[in-house]
XYZ file of C-alpha atoms in Angstrom:
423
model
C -21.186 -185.783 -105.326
C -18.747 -184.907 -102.404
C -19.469 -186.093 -98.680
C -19.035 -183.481 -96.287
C -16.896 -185.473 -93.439
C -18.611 -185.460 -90.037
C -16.352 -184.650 -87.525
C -17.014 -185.764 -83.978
C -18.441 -183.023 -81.471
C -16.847 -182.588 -78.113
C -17.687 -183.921 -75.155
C -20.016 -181.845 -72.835
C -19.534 -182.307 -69.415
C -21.894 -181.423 -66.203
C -24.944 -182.229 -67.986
C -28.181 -182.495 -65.687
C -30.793 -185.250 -65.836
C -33.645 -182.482 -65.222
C -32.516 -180.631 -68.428
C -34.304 -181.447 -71.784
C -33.881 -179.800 -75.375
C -36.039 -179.439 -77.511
C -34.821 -179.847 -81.267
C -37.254 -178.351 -84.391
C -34.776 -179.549 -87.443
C -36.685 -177.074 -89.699
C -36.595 -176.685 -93.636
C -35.631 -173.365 -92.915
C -34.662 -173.070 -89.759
C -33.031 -175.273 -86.487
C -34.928 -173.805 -83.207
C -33.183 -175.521 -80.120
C -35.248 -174.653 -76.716
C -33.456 -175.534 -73.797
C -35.840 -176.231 -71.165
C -36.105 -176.948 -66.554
C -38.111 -179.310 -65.918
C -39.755 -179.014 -62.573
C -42.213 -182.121 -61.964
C -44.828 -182.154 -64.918
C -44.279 -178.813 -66.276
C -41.239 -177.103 -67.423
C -39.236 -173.282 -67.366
C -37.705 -172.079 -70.662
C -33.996 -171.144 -69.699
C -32.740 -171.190 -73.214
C -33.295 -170.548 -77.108
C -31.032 -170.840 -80.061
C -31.942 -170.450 -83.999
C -29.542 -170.576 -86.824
C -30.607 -171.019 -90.613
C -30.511 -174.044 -92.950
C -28.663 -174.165 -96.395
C -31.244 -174.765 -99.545
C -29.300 -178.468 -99.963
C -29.395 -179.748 -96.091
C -33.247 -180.481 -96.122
C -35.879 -182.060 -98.660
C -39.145 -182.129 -98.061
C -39.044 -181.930 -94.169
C -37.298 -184.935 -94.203
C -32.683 -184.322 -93.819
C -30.746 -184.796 -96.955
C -27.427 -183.555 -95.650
C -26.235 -185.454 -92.269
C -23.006 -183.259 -91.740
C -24.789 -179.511 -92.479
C -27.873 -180.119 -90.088
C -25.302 -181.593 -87.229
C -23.524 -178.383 -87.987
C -26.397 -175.985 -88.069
C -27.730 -177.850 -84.705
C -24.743 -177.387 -82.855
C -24.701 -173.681 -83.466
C -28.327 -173.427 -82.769
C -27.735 -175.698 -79.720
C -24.751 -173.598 -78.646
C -26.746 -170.300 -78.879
C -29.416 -172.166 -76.313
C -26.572 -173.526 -73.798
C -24.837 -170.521 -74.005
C -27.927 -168.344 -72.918
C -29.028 -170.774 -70.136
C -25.715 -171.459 -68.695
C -25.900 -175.051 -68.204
C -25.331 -177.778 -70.835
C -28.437 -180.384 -71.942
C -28.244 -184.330 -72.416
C -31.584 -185.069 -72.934
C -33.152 -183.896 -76.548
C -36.365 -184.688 -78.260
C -36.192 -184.396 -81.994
C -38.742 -183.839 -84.373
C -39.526 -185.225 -87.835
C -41.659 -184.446 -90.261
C -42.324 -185.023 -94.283
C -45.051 -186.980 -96.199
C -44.017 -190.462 -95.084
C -44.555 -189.785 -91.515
C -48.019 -191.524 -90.935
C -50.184 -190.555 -88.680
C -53.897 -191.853 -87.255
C -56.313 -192.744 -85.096
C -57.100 -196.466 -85.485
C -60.236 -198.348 -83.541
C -59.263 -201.928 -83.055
C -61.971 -204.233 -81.349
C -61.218 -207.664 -79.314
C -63.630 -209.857 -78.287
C -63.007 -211.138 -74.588
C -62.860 -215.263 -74.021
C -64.724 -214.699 -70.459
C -66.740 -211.637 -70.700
C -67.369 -212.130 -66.451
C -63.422 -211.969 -65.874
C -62.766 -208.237 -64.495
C -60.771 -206.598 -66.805
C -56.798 -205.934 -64.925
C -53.737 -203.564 -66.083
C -52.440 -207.044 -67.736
C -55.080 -207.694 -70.092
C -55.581 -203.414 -71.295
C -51.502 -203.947 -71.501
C -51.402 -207.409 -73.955
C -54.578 -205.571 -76.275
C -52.844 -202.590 -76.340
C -49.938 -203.967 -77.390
C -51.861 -206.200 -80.235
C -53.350 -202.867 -81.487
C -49.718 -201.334 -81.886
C -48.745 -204.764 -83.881
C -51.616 -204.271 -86.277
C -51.324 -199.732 -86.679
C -47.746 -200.627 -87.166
C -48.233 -203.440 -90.397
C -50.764 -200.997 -91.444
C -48.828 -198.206 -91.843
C -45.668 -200.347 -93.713
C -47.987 -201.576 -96.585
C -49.373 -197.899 -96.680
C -45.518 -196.414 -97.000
C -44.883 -199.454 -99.343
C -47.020 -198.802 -101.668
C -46.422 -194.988 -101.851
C -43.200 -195.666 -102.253
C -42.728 -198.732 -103.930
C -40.542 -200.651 -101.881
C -42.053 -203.901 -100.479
C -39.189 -204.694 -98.112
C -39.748 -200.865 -96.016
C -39.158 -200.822 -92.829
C -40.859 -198.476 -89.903
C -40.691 -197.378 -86.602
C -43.546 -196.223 -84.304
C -42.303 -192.765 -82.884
C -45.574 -191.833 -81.105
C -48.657 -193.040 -79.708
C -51.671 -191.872 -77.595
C -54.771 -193.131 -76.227
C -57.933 -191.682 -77.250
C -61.126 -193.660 -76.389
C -62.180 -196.802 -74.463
C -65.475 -198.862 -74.994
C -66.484 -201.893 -73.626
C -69.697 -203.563 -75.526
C -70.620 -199.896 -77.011
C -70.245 -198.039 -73.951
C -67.191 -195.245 -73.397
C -65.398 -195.801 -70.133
C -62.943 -193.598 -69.096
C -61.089 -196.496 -66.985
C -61.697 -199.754 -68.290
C -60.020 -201.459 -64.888
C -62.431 -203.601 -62.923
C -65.693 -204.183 -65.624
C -66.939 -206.997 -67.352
C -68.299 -207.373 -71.210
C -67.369 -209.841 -74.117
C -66.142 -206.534 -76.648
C -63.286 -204.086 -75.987
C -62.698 -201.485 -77.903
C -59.711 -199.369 -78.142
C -59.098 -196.140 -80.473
C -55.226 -195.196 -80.310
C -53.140 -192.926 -82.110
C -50.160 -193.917 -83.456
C -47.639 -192.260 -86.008
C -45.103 -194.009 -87.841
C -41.839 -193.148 -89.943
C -39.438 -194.680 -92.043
C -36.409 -195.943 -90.552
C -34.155 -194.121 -92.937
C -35.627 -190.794 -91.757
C -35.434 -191.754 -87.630
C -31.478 -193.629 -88.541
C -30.338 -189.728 -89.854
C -32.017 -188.383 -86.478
C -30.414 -190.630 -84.974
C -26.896 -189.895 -86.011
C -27.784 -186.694 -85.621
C -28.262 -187.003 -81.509
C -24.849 -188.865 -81.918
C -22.572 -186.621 -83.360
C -24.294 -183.660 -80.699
C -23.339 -185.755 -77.873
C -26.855 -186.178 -76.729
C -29.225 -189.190 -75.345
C -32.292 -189.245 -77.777
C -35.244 -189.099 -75.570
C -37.944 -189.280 -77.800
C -38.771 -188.412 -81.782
C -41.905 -187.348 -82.139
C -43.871 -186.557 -85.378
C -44.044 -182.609 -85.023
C -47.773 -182.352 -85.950
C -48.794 -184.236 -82.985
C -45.705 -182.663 -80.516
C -47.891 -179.277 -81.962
C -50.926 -181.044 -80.413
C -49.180 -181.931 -77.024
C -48.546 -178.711 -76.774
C -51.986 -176.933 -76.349
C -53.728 -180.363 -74.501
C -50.933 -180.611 -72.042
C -51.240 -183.054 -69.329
C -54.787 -182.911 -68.620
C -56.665 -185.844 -69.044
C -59.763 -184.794 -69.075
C -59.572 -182.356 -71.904
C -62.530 -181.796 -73.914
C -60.232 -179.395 -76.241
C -61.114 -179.445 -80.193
C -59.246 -178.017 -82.905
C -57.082 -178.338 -86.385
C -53.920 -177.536 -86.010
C -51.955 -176.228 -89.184
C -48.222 -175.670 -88.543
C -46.738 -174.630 -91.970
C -42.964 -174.917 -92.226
C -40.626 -174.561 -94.900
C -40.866 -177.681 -96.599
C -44.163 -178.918 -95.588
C -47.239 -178.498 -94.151
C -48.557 -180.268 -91.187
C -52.065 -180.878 -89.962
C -53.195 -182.643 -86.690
C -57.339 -182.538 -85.471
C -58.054 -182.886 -82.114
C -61.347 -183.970 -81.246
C -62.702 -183.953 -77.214
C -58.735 -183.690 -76.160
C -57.633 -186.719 -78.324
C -55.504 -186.490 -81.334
C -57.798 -188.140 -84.338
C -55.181 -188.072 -86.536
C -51.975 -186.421 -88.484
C -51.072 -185.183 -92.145
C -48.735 -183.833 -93.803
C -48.210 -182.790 -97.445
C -45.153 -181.588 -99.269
C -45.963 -177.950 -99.508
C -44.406 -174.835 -97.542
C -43.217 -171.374 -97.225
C -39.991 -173.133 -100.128
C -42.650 -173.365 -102.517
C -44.054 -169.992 -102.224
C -40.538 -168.740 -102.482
C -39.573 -170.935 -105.278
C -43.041 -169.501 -107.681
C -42.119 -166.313 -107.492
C -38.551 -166.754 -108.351
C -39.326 -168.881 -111.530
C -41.900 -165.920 -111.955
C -39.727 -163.029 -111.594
C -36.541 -164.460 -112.850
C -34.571 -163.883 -109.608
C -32.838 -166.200 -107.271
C -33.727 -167.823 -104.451
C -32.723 -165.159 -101.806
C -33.797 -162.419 -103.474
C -37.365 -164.177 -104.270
C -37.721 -165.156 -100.282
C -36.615 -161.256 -99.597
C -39.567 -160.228 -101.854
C -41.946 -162.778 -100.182
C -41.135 -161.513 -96.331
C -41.921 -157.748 -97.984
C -45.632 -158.635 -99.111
C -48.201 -156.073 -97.960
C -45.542 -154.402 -96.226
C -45.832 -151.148 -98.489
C -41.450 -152.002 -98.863
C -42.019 -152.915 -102.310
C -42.702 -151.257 -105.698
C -45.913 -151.536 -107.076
C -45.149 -153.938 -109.752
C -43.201 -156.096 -107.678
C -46.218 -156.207 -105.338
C -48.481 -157.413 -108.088
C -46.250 -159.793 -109.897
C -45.290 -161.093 -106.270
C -49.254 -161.588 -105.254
C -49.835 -163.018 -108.458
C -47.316 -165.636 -107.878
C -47.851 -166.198 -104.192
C -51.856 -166.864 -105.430
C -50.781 -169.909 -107.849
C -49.281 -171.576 -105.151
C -51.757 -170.687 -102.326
C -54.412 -172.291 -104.646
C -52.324 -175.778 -105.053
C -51.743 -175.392 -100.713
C -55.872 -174.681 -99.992
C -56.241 -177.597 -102.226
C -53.678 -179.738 -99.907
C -55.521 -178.758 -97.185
C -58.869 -179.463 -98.509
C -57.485 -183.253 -99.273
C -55.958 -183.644 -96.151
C -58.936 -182.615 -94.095
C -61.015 -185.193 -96.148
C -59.665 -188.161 -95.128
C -60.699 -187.347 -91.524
C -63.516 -189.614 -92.284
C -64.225 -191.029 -88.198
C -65.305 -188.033 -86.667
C -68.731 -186.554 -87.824
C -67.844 -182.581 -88.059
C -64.422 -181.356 -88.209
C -63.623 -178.773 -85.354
C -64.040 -174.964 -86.231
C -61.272 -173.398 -84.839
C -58.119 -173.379 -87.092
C -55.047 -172.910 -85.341
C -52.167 -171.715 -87.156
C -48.253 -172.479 -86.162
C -45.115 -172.172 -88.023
C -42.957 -169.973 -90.663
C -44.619 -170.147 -93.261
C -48.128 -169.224 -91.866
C -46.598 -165.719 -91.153
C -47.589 -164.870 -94.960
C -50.131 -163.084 -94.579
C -52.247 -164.232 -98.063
C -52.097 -167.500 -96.855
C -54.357 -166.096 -93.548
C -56.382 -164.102 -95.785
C -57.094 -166.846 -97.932
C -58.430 -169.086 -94.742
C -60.207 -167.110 -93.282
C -61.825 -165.678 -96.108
C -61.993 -167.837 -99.324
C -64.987 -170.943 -99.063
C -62.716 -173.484 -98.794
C -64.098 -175.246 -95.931
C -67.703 -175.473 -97.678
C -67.198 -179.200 -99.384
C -66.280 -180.365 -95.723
C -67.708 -181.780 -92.683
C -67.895 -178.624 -90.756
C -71.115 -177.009 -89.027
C -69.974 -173.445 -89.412
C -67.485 -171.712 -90.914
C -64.143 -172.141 -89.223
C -62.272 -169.140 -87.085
C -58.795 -168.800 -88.354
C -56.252 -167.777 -85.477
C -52.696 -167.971 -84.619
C -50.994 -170.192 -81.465
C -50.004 -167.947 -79.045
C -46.842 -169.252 -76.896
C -49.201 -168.232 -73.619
C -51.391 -170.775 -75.145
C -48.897 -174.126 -74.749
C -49.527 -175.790 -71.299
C -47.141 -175.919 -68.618
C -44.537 -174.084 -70.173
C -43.223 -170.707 -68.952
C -40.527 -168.902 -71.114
C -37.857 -167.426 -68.761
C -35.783 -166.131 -71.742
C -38.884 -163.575 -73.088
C -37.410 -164.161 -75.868
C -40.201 -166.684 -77.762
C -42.963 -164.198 -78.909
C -44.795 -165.524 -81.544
C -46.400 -168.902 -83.502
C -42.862 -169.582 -85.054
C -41.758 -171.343 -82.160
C -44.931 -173.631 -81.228
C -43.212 -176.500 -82.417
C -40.308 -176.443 -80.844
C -42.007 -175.805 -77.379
C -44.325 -179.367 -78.445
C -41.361 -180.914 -79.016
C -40.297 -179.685 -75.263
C -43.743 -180.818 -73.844
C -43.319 -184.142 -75.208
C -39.756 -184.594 -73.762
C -41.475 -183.594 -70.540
C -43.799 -186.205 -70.751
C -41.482 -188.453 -72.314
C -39.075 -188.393 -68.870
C -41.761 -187.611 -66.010
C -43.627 -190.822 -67.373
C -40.355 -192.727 -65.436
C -42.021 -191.699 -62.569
C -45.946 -192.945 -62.112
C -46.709 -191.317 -59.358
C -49.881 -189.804 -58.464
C -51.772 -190.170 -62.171
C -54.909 -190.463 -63.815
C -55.905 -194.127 -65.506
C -55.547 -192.267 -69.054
C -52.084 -191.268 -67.882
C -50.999 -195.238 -66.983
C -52.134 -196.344 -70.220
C -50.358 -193.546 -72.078
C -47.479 -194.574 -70.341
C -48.264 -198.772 -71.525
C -47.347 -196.534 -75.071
C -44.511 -194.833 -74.591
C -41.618 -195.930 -76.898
């Protein structure tokens, strides 16, 4: 197989340090947000999109180095071009079945339980929990993929509860007790995938502020900065290449999933069904209940979209499952992404009993993220009107955090000890 040679970007001068993009390297699609950030929250000056050939992405996860630079900088150039200024900063995200993601309660017992507990000692168990998440999630990926010697990287963590001998504190600073206990989130990737991201920032000419694992940048972006959030919901953003899932239970992130189906495989049934090619088969899947296609095409085209929407339910199902630490799951579905724009794949949530053989306490509400929903973001552009671009504009709340978190500030205890995380 031929290389496509990667040929160096040029340099881009007068770029600001209050500029951030926001990169959503998409099965489909690159989205590049170019954002203004003003303190913690951030104006929208910017937006590029450009599609992605069938060969540059597999499974969520970049197979072709030299197409996705390519596709980025057009993307990217769309975004510069419309906000007038040029962007160093980028956060990136990534995505696909080997980025690992969960919430992980580590206890410690304390050698003088009377000692008042100091930013020093929460910093040293914090960092023991990320040691143990972190050899945790290396024998997971190395058994699932069957290489001993993997290696990983920790692209994300959050705090989500505090306990000292049973009881929930919200700042552990100053008390005594022999038992702390600390739940974190933390998601892990291969290095492979976060080495192509990587080169990827490289040949743009950009600093690499953060990579985060897009189901929980999706989560960032409706909890926002508040501390205190008592939010709880799933969050299902379904891409091209495959779907990820992130619950958030009283404003922490309990964990992250993905599996390795999206709006590609809907695409891909109905052209093995109808004997047509890709494009035409993703032209007949955007058409669905649109009254723009025959009546037989309709048909054969629901039929085949209903195969593949049983195999998805069923990968939700799973995934939901193995949220065993929180008694009930949430009941509000929120829905992000591409591929939840088909509209049998709604229909099929909100009205098929899939939820039935799991924890939930009523039947869930099935609704869309609107971009008025993501905190602190406003979009100057008016040009972001829908639940395709929620990811991206995580991505842009996380690079937000990720650069404001320089500065401490004026900041809640939950905030320091987010900041004790940052990577």
């Amino acid at each position: 197989m031929m290389l496509k040679k990667i040929s160096p970007k040029s340099k881009k001068p007068n770029k600001k340090a209050n500029v951030v993009v926001a990169l959503d390297i998409g099965t489909e699609f690159v989205k590049a947000i170019v954002g203004r950030i003003h303190g913690d929250s951030v104006e929208i000056v910017g937006v590029g999109r450009t599609r992605q050939q069938l060969a540059d992405m597999q499974s969520g996860a970049i197979a072709d180095i030299a197409g996705v630079v390519d596709n980025c900088d057009v993307a990217l150039s769309q975004a510069e071009r419309e906000a007038g200024l040029d962007a160093r900063n980028v956060v990136i995200g990534i995505a696909g079945e080997l980025v690992k993601g969960s919430t992980s309660t580590v206890k410690f017992r304390r050698s003088n339980s009377k000692e008042p507990i100091d930013e020093a000692e929460m910093q040293r168990i914090i960092d023991k929990v990320q040691i143990r998440t972190s050899e945790n999630a290396r024998k997971q990926l190395a058994l699932e993929t069957g290489n001993k010697n993997v290696d990983v990287k920790l692209v994300n963590s959050a705090l989500v509860s505090i306990q000292i001998d049973g009881y929930k504190v919200t700042n552990p600073i100053g008390f005594q007790g022999g038992e702390v206990s600390i739940g974190l989130y933390t998601a892990f990737a291969p290095m492979i995938h976060i080495g192509a991201l990587e080169r990827t920032a490289d040949e743009l000419d950009l600093d690499l502020t953060a990579v985060a694992a897009e189901p929980f940048a999706v989560a960032r972006s409706v909890i926002g900065t508040d501390a205190s959030s008592t939010m709880s919901a799933i969050l299902i953003d379904v891409g091209g290449g495959t779907t990820d899932i992130a619950v958030v239970n009283d404003g922490g992130v309990q964990g992250t999933k993905m599996f390795g189906i999206g709006g590609r495989s809907f695409t891909r049934t109905i052209s093995s069904d109808l004997g047509i090619d890709f494009e035409a088969a993703e032209a007949i899947k955007l058409k669905i209940g649109t009254d723009k296609l025959s009546d037989q095409n309709e048909k054969l085209a629901q039929s085949s979209i209903g195969k593949t929407l049983e195999v998805w339910l069923s990968g939700v199902e799973l995934a939901l499952s193995e949220f065993n630490m929180i008694d009930h799951l949430p009941n509000k579905v929120l829905l992000c992404g591409g591929g939840a724009s088909l509209a049998p794949l709604v229909e099929a949530l909100n009205e098929r009993d899939w939820y039935k053989a799991l924890p939930f306490t009523r039947k869930p509400s099935v609704q869309y993220i609107k971009p008025s929903q993501v905190v602190g973001i406003v979009d100057k552009t008016d040009s972001i009107h829908d639940h395709t671009y929620i990811t991206a504009m995580g991505l842009l709340r996380v690079g937000v955090d990720t650069i404001s978190g320089n500065d401490i500030g004026d900041q809640s205890i939950k905030d320091k000890f987010n900041k004790m995380l940052r990577v």
